[in-house]
């Protein structure tokens, strides 16, 4: 369900290149860093304790730098909260002053998903992040390297608000593309859905079946497609559109949802949820400005007041590598 382990990434990471150059690296709550040998001080993000049958901190002890949590006087078990992430990041900066450090704070993302874009819990989380970052910057400035430190603050996506969930797999089951037994278990299928929040990929079982694309499209009623209000599907994208967007190459079609709707998996039950459930999400058309992420960089090597109207997230590692004097990361956009 989740990518935790660093070896899931099949290209050299910024941590790999920095470590190979002899730099000290650190990561606190950073995604896909469990068991990463290139991170000197590593407290990896591996937070779904339900998967491992234990608490976040106890799982982390075996998947990051073995001695680090004890050195930070961490409790033996418990959740990996934003306040702990910020506190331990500050301690790592004070004690070991790494050359490259990455910190992932998650509460703003969590509450926007749970309660929508500007719920009280989101505002409280934003205020808390502001305080934690302020304390961390104070620690950075106090280090010998403080004047030489470049700070990057970024998000990984924007948000749209939704109030109703849609289960597109029901359309495939109605069209006979998926067969279920009496308990709802899939017994046969020609196509499957891969929900991604604001979009849904529809994958074929047999990509050589030339009739399958037409059968899938016929399963999607035109009455569901169009501008709001009421219509959940903003557009049905064919394979060539998906290829141009760099999307899943296996998909024959994708559904791009309108704001206000969010996809869930499964092939049984109601197509549309009957109860309004406010929340926030992503996965919609990446060209929508509401989905753009935030990026701010300041420090040595950065021209004060400069701006770029748009960049790719895959540019960030290359920019940081150049500031560190590292090679091996080509810029991926013009």
Short mmCIF file of N, CA, C and O in Angstrom, two decimals, residues 206-214:
data_model
loop_
_atom_site.label_atom_id
_atom_site.label_comp_id
_atom_site.label_asym_id
_atom_site.label_seq_id
_atom_site.Cartn_x
_atom_site.Cartn_y
_atom_site.Cartn_z
N UNK A 206 -5.87 -7.50 -20.44
CA UNK A 206 -5.18 -7.93 -21.66
C UNK A 206 -5.02 -6.71 -22.56
O UNK A 206 -5.96 -6.27 -23.20
N UNK A 207 -3.81 -6.15 -22.60
CA UNK A 207 -3.58 -4.93 -23.37
C UNK A 207 -3.65 -5.16 -24.87
O UNK A 207 -3.71 -4.21 -25.65
N UNK A 208 -3.65 -6.43 -25.30
CA UNK A 208 -3.74 -6.72 -26.74
C UNK A 208 -5.18 -6.82 -27.23
O UNK A 208 -5.41 -6.96 -28.44
N UNK A 209 -6.14 -6.77 -26.31
CA UNK A 209 -7.56 -6.84 -26.68
C UNK A 209 -8.00 -5.49 -27.23
O UNK A 209 -8.25 -4.54 -26.48
N UNK A 210 -8.13 -5.40 -28.55
CA UNK A 210 -8.40 -4.10 -29.19
C UNK A 210 -9.83 -3.63 -28.97
O UNK A 210 -10.13 -2.44 -29.13
N UNK A 211 -10.72 -4.53 -28.60
CA UNK A 211 -12.11 -4.11 -28.37
C UNK A 211 -12.33 -3.57 -26.97
O UNK A 211 -13.38 -2.97 -26.69
N UNK A 212 -11.35 -3.75 -26.12
CA UNK A 212 -11.55 -3.43 -24.70
C UNK A 212 -11.69 -1.94 -24.46
O UNK A 212 -12.50 -1.51 -23.62
N UNK A 213 -10.94 -1.12 -25.18
CA UNK A 213 -11.03 0.33 -24.97
C UNK A 213 -12.44 0.83 -25.22
O UNK A 213 -12.98 1.65 -24.45
N UNK A 214 -13.08 0.35 -26.28
CA UNK A 214 -14.45 0.78 -26.60
C UNK A 214 -15.43 0.28 -25.54
O UNK A 214 -16.37 0.99 -25.16
#
